[in-house]
Amino acid sequence: MPVDSAAREILAWYDANARAMPWRRAPGANVPVDPYRVWLSEVMLQQTTVAMATPYFEKFTGMWPTVEALASAEDAAVMSAWAGLGYYARARNLLACARAVAERGGFPGSEAELLTLPGVGPYTAAAVASIAFDEAAPVVDGNVERVMSRLFAVETPLPAGKRELRAHAAALTPTMRPGDYAQAVMDLGATICTPKKPRCGACPWQGRCAAFAAGNPERYPLKAPRAARPTRYGTAWWIEAEGHVLLVRRPPKGLLGGMVALPASEFALERVEGGAPVEAAWSRVPEPVRHAFTHFDLVLDVAAVRLPRRPDVEGEWHPIATIDAAGLPTLFRRAADAAMTPCLL
DNA sequence: AATTCGGGGTG
DNA sequence: CACCCAGAATT
């Protein structure tokens, strides 16, 4: 039957071309994989490149080798370890999920049960079920959507086309080696069936690809136009005293939720003056920090002051010498760098 | 169905 | 510069 032959073709390609990753077993190797490591890697890989996630995976598995160890960690330690990786709701859900799994005595073994865990959606549930538990669950990520859209020349633009693409992916998913198959399609999308300039000459599915036959693979997947990103403005305050700097913990939900940060204004559509935590003779960094979030660009003014004593204000005073270990997300890490430029204070 | 969530790499 | 990346939760 054609479905199984398609799976055999890409599995043969995968056996010869699989990328090596710390959480991945060799293709075809009949050895169990640790569901904890599979789950951890999949959460880190949500909207995140393999290159970015890999050092964080090594750090997390080094600090917390088991899901029980992670479940016992302090919230602040996990948030700090995640700093820089982005989408910080993932870190909060990661800890909630680890605690739920430890409480119930281990990871559930089915896609349906995995789907009930915090931070585990359709993609991650299917990925863990297929890779760790050998369940033939359809794994659909951005790579799979692109591959399917080209294979079947799907004309429905994303995101409306997701259902159709998922149906194609499900129909192709084999019962044999479903985990390797899922990773094979994702590797294909990452290395051959790329968004631009796909290397169709090296593709095991070239002979069955409708977009290749039509000569326009790069046309797929079709996408609905997205809204333009507005620019927002804000101010971060660097308050230095006795070799320490004032840091705050941001509220648990929302932008950079739960992360350590410099005190900062709201990020508004127009520049707003004032609102500093203390009244002082502020120096303004010459160039604001420009930072691109998913749905807006931020222009962040950085104001700095050095005081003789620590004022009584909300927050925690952190030694400036160890600011690298404070767990600041990238935006505030860059704001701190700007404030520490020589001769500002 | 549309928004809200980071950050960096790539063409 | 725009686009993309092993998406999920919320509204």
Short mmCIF file of C-alpha atoms (C1' of nucleotides) in Angstrom, two decimals:
data_model
loop_
_atom_site.label_atom_id
_atom_site.label_comp_id
_atom_site.label_asym_id
_atom_site.label_seq_id
_atom_site.Cartn_x
_atom_site.Cartn_y
_atom_site.Cartn_z
CA MET A 1 0.00 0.00 0.00
CA PRO A 2 1.26 3.49 -0.84
CA VAL A 3 1.07 4.86 2.71
CA ASP A 4 3.52 2.35 4.12
CA SER A 5 5.82 2.70 1.14
CA ALA A 6 5.96 6.46 1.71
CA ALA A 7 6.88 5.81 5.34
CA ARG A 8 9.50 3.27 4.32
CA GLU A 9 11.05 5.75 1.91
CA ILE A 10 11.48 8.49 4.47
CA LEU A 11 12.58 6.07 7.21
CA ALA A 12 15.33 4.77 4.92
CA TRP A 13 16.39 8.37 4.33
CA TYR A 14 16.28 9.02 8.08
CA ASP A 15 18.36 5.95 8.85
CA ALA A 16 21.12 7.43 6.71
CA ASN A 17 20.67 11.14 7.44
CA ALA A 18 19.27 11.62 10.97
CA ARG A 19 20.73 14.57 12.83
CA ALA A 20 22.34 13.68 16.16
CA MET A 21 20.79 15.36 19.19
CA PRO A 22 21.40 14.85 22.92
CA TRP A 23 17.82 13.68 23.53
CA ARG A 24 17.63 11.45 20.49
CA ARG A 25 18.54 7.78 20.10
CA ALA A 26 20.14 6.49 16.92
CA PRO A 27 17.54 5.83 14.20
CA GLY A 28 16.11 2.34 14.39
CA ALA A 29 17.86 1.61 17.67
CA ASN A 30 15.55 -0.60 19.69
CA VAL A 31 16.37 0.97 23.04
CA PRO A 32 13.91 2.79 25.30
CA VAL A 33 14.19 6.54 25.58
CA ASP A 34 13.59 8.47 28.79
CA PRO A 35 10.15 10.15 28.58
CA TYR A 36 11.49 12.94 30.81
CA ARG A 37 14.20 13.82 28.33
CA VAL A 38 11.83 13.59 25.38
CA TRP A 39 9.26 15.82 27.07
CA LEU A 40 11.89 18.33 28.24
CA SER A 41 13.39 18.61 24.77
CA GLU A 42 10.00 18.98 23.10
CA VAL A 43 8.94 21.80 25.41
CA MET A 44 12.24 23.59 24.82
CA LEU A 45 11.86 23.12 21.07
CA GLN A 46 8.44 24.80 20.92
CA GLN A 47 9.00 27.68 18.48
CA THR A 48 12.71 27.37 19.22
CA THR A 49 15.59 26.17 17.06
CA VAL A 50 17.60 23.05 17.91
CA ALA A 51 20.74 25.20 18.18
CA MET A 52 19.14 27.46 20.79
CA ALA A 53 17.53 24.68 22.82
CA THR A 54 20.49 22.29 22.99
CA PRO A 55 22.64 24.09 25.60
CA TYR A 56 19.56 24.66 27.76
CA PHE A 57 18.72 20.95 27.53
CA GLU A 58 22.23 20.09 28.71
CA LYS A 59 21.98 22.59 31.56
CA PHE A 60 18.56 21.36 32.72
CA THR A 61 19.39 17.66 32.58
CA GLY A 62 22.63 18.41 34.43
CA MET A 63 20.85 20.33 37.19
CA TRP A 64 17.73 18.13 37.29
CA PRO A 65 18.41 14.62 35.90
CA THR A 66 14.89 13.31 36.60
CA VAL A 67 11.38 14.67 36.55
CA GLU A 68 11.27 14.18 40.32
CA ALA A 69 14.36 16.35 40.73
CA LEU A 70 12.83 19.05 38.56
CA ALA A 71 9.56 18.81 40.48
CA SER A 72 11.47 19.53 43.70
CA ALA A 73 13.24 22.60 42.31
CA GLU A 74 12.50 26.15 43.45
CA ASP A 75 10.41 28.24 41.07
CA ALA A 76 13.08 30.96 40.95
CA ALA A 77 15.81 28.45 40.08
CA VAL A 78 13.86 27.11 37.10
CA MET A 79 12.91 30.57 35.84
CA SER A 80 16.53 31.69 36.15
CA ALA A 81 17.80 28.62 34.31
CA TRP A 82 15.30 29.30 31.51
CA ALA A 83 16.34 32.97 31.20
CA GLY A 84 17.22 33.84 27.62
CA LEU A 85 15.27 31.00 26.01
CA GLY A 86 12.04 33.00 25.72
CA TYR A 87 8.33 32.20 25.98
CA TYR A 88 8.57 32.06 29.76
CA ALA A 89 5.11 30.56 30.19
CA ARG A 90 6.84 27.39 29.04
CA ALA A 91 9.07 27.44 32.12
CA ARG A 92 6.14 27.99 34.47
CA ASN A 93 4.18 25.19 32.80
CA LEU A 94 7.28 22.98 32.75
CA LEU A 95 7.50 23.12 36.53
CA ALA A 96 3.74 22.64 36.98
CA CYS A 97 3.88 19.64 34.65
CA ALA A 98 6.90 18.11 36.39
CA ARG A 99 5.12 18.37 39.74
CA ALA A 100 1.93 16.82 38.33
CA VAL A 101 3.92 13.97 36.79
CA ALA A 102 5.94 13.35 39.96
CA GLU A 103 2.71 13.38 41.97
CA ARG A 104 1.10 10.72 39.78
CA GLY A 105 4.25 8.60 39.75
CA GLY A 106 5.49 9.09 36.21
CA PHE A 107 4.55 10.24 32.76
CA PRO A 108 1.25 8.96 31.36
CA GLY A 109 1.81 6.72 28.37
CA SER A 110 -0.90 7.83 25.98
CA GLU A 111 -1.33 10.88 23.79
CA ALA A 112 -4.76 11.60 25.31
CA GLU A 113 -3.44 11.63 28.88
CA LEU A 114 -0.34 13.61 27.97
CA LEU A 115 -2.61 16.25 26.43
CA THR A 116 -4.06 17.03 29.87
CA LEU A 117 -0.68 18.10 31.29
CA PRO A 118 0.26 21.81 31.65
CA GLY A 119 2.17 23.14 28.65
CA VAL A 120 1.53 19.96 26.65
CA GLY A 121 -0.55 20.69 23.55
CA PRO A 122 -1.38 18.66 20.45
CA TYR A 123 2.15 18.72 19.09
CA THR A 124 4.01 17.85 22.29
CA ALA A 125 1.53 15.15 23.32
CA ALA A 126 1.87 13.42 19.96
CA ALA A 127 5.65 13.82 19.94
CA VAL A 128 6.13 12.31 23.41
CA ALA A 129 3.59 9.55 22.76
CA SER A 130 5.26 8.51 19.50
CA ILE A 131 8.92 9.02 20.41
CA ALA A 132 8.87 7.79 24.01
CA PHE A 133 5.92 5.36 23.96
CA ASP A 134 5.80 4.13 20.36
CA GLU A 135 2.21 5.27 19.82
CA ALA A 136 1.22 6.08 16.24
CA ALA A 137 0.11 9.61 17.11
CA PRO A 138 0.23 12.17 14.29
CA VAL A 139 2.97 14.70 15.04
CA VAL A 140 2.31 18.07 13.40
CA ASP A 141 4.71 20.98 13.76
CA GLY A 142 5.74 23.74 11.38
CA ASN A 143 8.04 21.38 9.48
CA VAL A 144 5.33 18.78 9.00
CA GLU A 145 2.87 21.44 7.86
CA ARG A 146 5.32 22.68 5.25
CA VAL A 147 6.16 19.16 4.02
CA MET A 148 2.49 18.15 3.77
CA SER A 149 1.50 21.40 2.08
CA ARG A 150 4.05 20.71 -0.66
CA LEU A 151 3.49 16.96 -0.90
CA PHE A 152 -0.23 17.53 -1.56
CA ALA A 153 -0.05 21.08 -2.97
CA VAL A 154 -2.56 22.31 -0.38
CA GLU A 155 -4.12 25.57 -1.54
CA THR A 156 -5.84 26.52 1.74
CA PRO A 157 -3.74 29.23 3.42
CA LEU A 158 -2.58 28.85 7.01
CA PRO A 159 -3.84 28.99 9.65
CA ALA A 160 -7.17 27.82 8.18
CA GLY A 161 -5.33 25.03 6.35
CA LYS A 162 -4.11 23.38 9.56
CA ARG A 163 -6.96 20.85 9.67
CA GLU A 164 -6.32 19.71 6.13
CA LEU A 165 -2.58 19.43 6.71
CA ARG A 166 -3.13 17.51 9.92
CA ALA A 167 -5.41 15.06 8.10
CA HIS A 168 -2.71 14.41 5.50
CA ALA A 169 -0.11 13.94 8.25
CA ALA A 170 -2.33 11.52 10.15
CA ALA A 171 -3.03 9.46 7.04
CA LEU A 172 0.70 9.05 6.41
CA THR A 173 1.72 8.20 9.98
CA PRO A 174 2.76 4.52 10.13
CA THR A 175 2.23 2.09 12.98
CA MET A 176 5.81 0.91 12.64
CA ARG A 177 8.49 3.19 14.17
CA PRO A 178 6.10 6.14 14.58
CA GLY A 179 8.65 8.06 16.67
CA ASP A 180 11.41 7.73 14.11
CA TYR A 181 8.90 8.58 11.38
CA ALA A 182 7.87 11.80 13.14
CA GLN A 183 11.46 12.85 13.63
CA ALA A 184 12.23 11.90 10.04
CA VAL A 185 9.59 14.26 8.64
CA MET A 186 10.77 17.03 10.95
CA ASP A 187 14.40 16.47 9.92
CA LEU A 188 13.31 16.51 6.30
CA GLY A 189 11.59 19.85 6.82
CA ALA A 190 14.59 21.26 8.67
CA THR A 191 17.28 20.17 6.22
CA ILE A 192 15.70 19.42 2.80
CA CYS A 193 12.15 20.78 2.55
CA THR A 194 13.22 24.18 3.87
CA PRO A 195 11.08 27.34 3.68
CA LYS A 196 13.33 28.84 1.02
CA LYS A 197 15.33 27.07 -1.68
CA PRO A 198 14.29 23.51 -0.82
CA ARG A 199 16.81 20.89 -1.90
CA CYS A 200 14.33 18.78 -3.84
CA GLY A 201 17.15 16.90 -5.53
CA ALA A 202 17.98 15.23 -2.21
CA CYS A 203 14.40 14.54 -1.13
CA PRO A 204 13.20 10.96 -0.70
CA TRP A 205 9.65 12.08 -1.48
CA GLN A 206 10.46 14.02 -4.64
CA GLY A 207 8.69 11.41 -6.78
CA ARG A 208 5.41 11.78 -4.88
CA CYS A 209 5.50 15.56 -4.28
CA ALA A 210 2.75 17.53 -6.05
CA ALA A 211 4.51 20.87 -5.53
CA PHE A 212 7.73 19.56 -7.04
CA ALA A 213 5.80 18.17 -10.01
CA ALA A 214 4.23 21.60 -10.47
CA GLY A 215 7.65 23.21 -10.26
CA ASN A 216 6.80 25.63 -7.44
CA PRO A 217 7.52 24.07 -4.03
CA GLU A 218 8.46 27.43 -2.53
CA ARG A 219 4.90 28.63 -3.07
CA TYR A 220 3.80 26.39 -0.19
CA PRO A 221 2.57 26.62 2.47
CA LEU A 222 0.24 29.49 1.55
CA LYS A 223 -0.21 31.91 4.43
CA ALA A 224 -2.77 34.55 5.27
CA PRO A 225 -1.22 38.02 5.59
CA ARG A 226 -0.34 38.99 9.13
CA ALA A 227 -0.89 42.32 10.84
CA ALA A 228 1.93 44.82 11.04
CA ARG A 229 3.76 45.10 14.35
CA PRO A 230 3.33 48.37 16.25
CA THR A 231 6.17 50.06 18.15
CA ARG A 232 5.85 50.45 21.89
CA TYR A 233 7.90 52.60 24.25
CA GLY A 234 9.01 52.20 27.83
CA THR A 235 11.67 53.00 30.42
CA ALA A 236 13.77 50.73 32.61
CA TRP A 237 15.49 52.10 35.70
CA TRP A 238 18.95 51.07 36.88
CA ILE A 239 19.29 52.01 40.55
CA GLU A 240 22.75 51.33 41.90
CA ALA A 241 23.80 51.62 45.51
CA GLU A 242 26.57 50.07 47.62
CA GLY A 243 27.61 47.80 44.75
CA HIS A 244 24.10 46.45 44.30
CA VAL A 245 21.31 47.05 41.77
CA LEU A 246 17.58 46.93 42.36
CA LEU A 247 15.79 44.03 40.67
CA VAL A 248 12.11 43.11 40.76
CA ARG A 249 10.07 39.97 40.05
CA ARG A 250 7.53 40.57 37.28
CA PRO A 251 3.93 39.39 37.80
CA PRO A 252 3.42 35.69 37.03
CA LYS A 253 1.36 36.20 33.89
CA GLY A 254 1.84 38.37 30.84
CA LEU A 255 4.97 39.61 29.13
CA LEU A 256 8.13 38.14 30.67
CA GLY A 257 5.86 36.83 33.41
CA GLY A 258 7.58 35.47 36.50
CA MET A 259 11.00 36.70 35.45
CA VAL A 260 13.51 38.82 37.32
CA ALA A 261 13.77 42.27 35.73
CA LEU A 262 14.84 45.85 36.14
CA PRO A 263 12.04 48.09 37.41
CA ALA A 264 10.26 49.28 34.29
CA SER A 265 7.31 51.29 33.07
CA GLU A 266 4.45 49.84 31.11
CA PHE A 267 5.24 49.39 27.44
CA ALA A 268 2.87 51.90 25.82
CA LEU A 269 2.18 53.01 22.28
CA GLU A 270 3.57 56.48 23.07
CA ARG A 271 6.47 57.70 25.18
CA VAL A 272 5.45 58.48 28.76
CA GLU A 273 7.62 60.46 31.19
CA GLY A 274 7.93 59.82 34.87
CA GLY A 275 7.01 56.83 37.00
CA ALA A 276 10.49 56.16 38.37
CA PRO A 277 10.65 54.08 41.55
CA VAL A 278 12.58 56.85 43.34
CA GLU A 279 13.13 60.54 42.81
CA ALA A 280 16.73 61.03 41.70
CA ALA A 281 19.05 62.79 39.28
CA TRP A 282 18.70 60.26 36.47
CA SER A 283 21.18 59.86 33.65
CA ARG A 284 19.67 58.61 30.43
CA VAL A 285 21.53 56.11 28.28
CA PRO A 286 22.27 57.81 24.93
CA GLU A 287 20.69 55.13 22.78
CA PRO A 288 17.58 53.25 23.88
CA VAL A 289 17.55 49.46 23.75
CA ARG A 290 15.57 48.25 20.75
CA HIS A 291 14.02 44.82 21.10
CA ALA A 292 11.67 42.86 18.86
CA PHE A 293 8.90 40.87 20.52
CA THR A 294 6.54 38.66 18.57
CA HIS A 295 3.77 41.22 18.27
CA PHE A 296 5.46 44.59 18.85
CA ASP A 297 8.80 46.36 18.61
CA LEU A 298 10.02 47.91 21.83
CA VAL A 299 12.09 51.08 22.27
CA LEU A 300 13.30 50.95 25.85
CA ASP A 301 14.89 54.02 27.40
CA VAL A 302 17.31 53.18 30.20
CA ALA A 303 17.70 55.64 33.06
CA ALA A 304 20.43 55.10 35.64
CA VAL A 305 21.47 56.59 38.94
CA ARG A 306 24.00 55.79 41.66
CA LEU A 307 22.89 56.52 45.21
CA PRO A 308 25.02 56.55 48.37
CA ARG A 309 22.62 54.24 50.21
CA ARG A 310 19.93 51.78 49.21
CA PRO A 311 16.55 53.49 49.30
CA ASP A 312 13.60 51.68 50.85
CA VAL A 313 11.79 50.49 47.72
CA GLU A 314 10.06 47.34 46.53
CA GLY A 315 12.41 44.72 45.09
CA GLU A 316 15.65 42.93 45.86
CA TRP A 317 19.19 44.26 45.76
CA HIS A 318 21.50 42.11 43.68
CA PRO A 319 25.30 42.39 43.65
CA ILE A 320 26.33 44.04 40.39
CA ALA A 321 29.38 41.78 40.16
CA THR A 322 27.13 38.74 39.71
CA ILE A 323 24.49 40.34 37.47
CA ASP A 324 25.15 37.58 34.91
CA ALA A 325 23.73 35.03 37.36
CA ALA A 326 20.63 37.06 38.15
CA GLY A 327 18.54 35.27 35.51
CA LEU A 328 17.52 38.35 33.57
CA PRO A 329 15.67 37.77 30.30
CA THR A 330 17.48 39.10 27.26
CA LEU A 331 15.69 42.45 27.10
CA PHE A 332 16.74 43.43 30.62
CA ARG A 333 20.13 41.79 30.23
CA ARG A 334 20.73 44.23 27.37
CA ALA A 335 19.31 47.13 29.35
CA ALA A 336 21.73 46.29 32.16
CA ASP A 337 24.61 46.21 29.69
CA ALA A 338 23.58 49.66 28.45
CA ALA A 339 23.43 51.03 32.00
CA MET A 340 26.86 49.63 32.83
CA THR A 341 28.58 51.25 29.85
CA PRO A 342 31.58 53.21 31.09
CA CYS A 343 31.22 56.84 32.17
CA LEU A 344 27.43 56.87 32.34
CA LEU A 345 27.34 57.24 36.11
"C1'" DA B 1 -10.48 32.40 14.87
"C1'" DA B 2 -7.41 35.73 16.67
"C1'" DT B 3 -4.05 37.21 20.25
"C1'" DT B 4 -0.53 36.83 23.34
"C1'" DC B 5 3.38 35.07 24.60
"C1'" DG B 6 11.10 35.65 23.11
"C1'" DG B 7 14.78 35.55 20.94
"C1'" DG B 8 17.98 34.56 17.51
"C1'" DG B 9 19.37 32.82 12.91
"C1'" DT B 10 18.74 33.27 8.03
"C1'" DG B 11 18.16 34.91 3.17
"C1'" DC C 1 14.23 44.05 6.50
"C1'" DA C 2 10.86 39.77 6.80
"C1'" DC C 3 10.37 35.25 7.86
"C1'" DC C 4 10.94 31.20 10.50
"C1'" DC C 5 11.62 28.08 14.30
"C1'" DA C 6 9.74 20.29 16.80
"C1'" DG C 7 3.41 25.71 19.82
"C1'" DA C 8 0.36 26.46 23.94
"C1'" DA C 9 -2.92 29.08 26.46
"C1'" DT C 10 -6.24 32.41 26.48
"C1'" DT C 11 -10.01 35.15 24.82
#
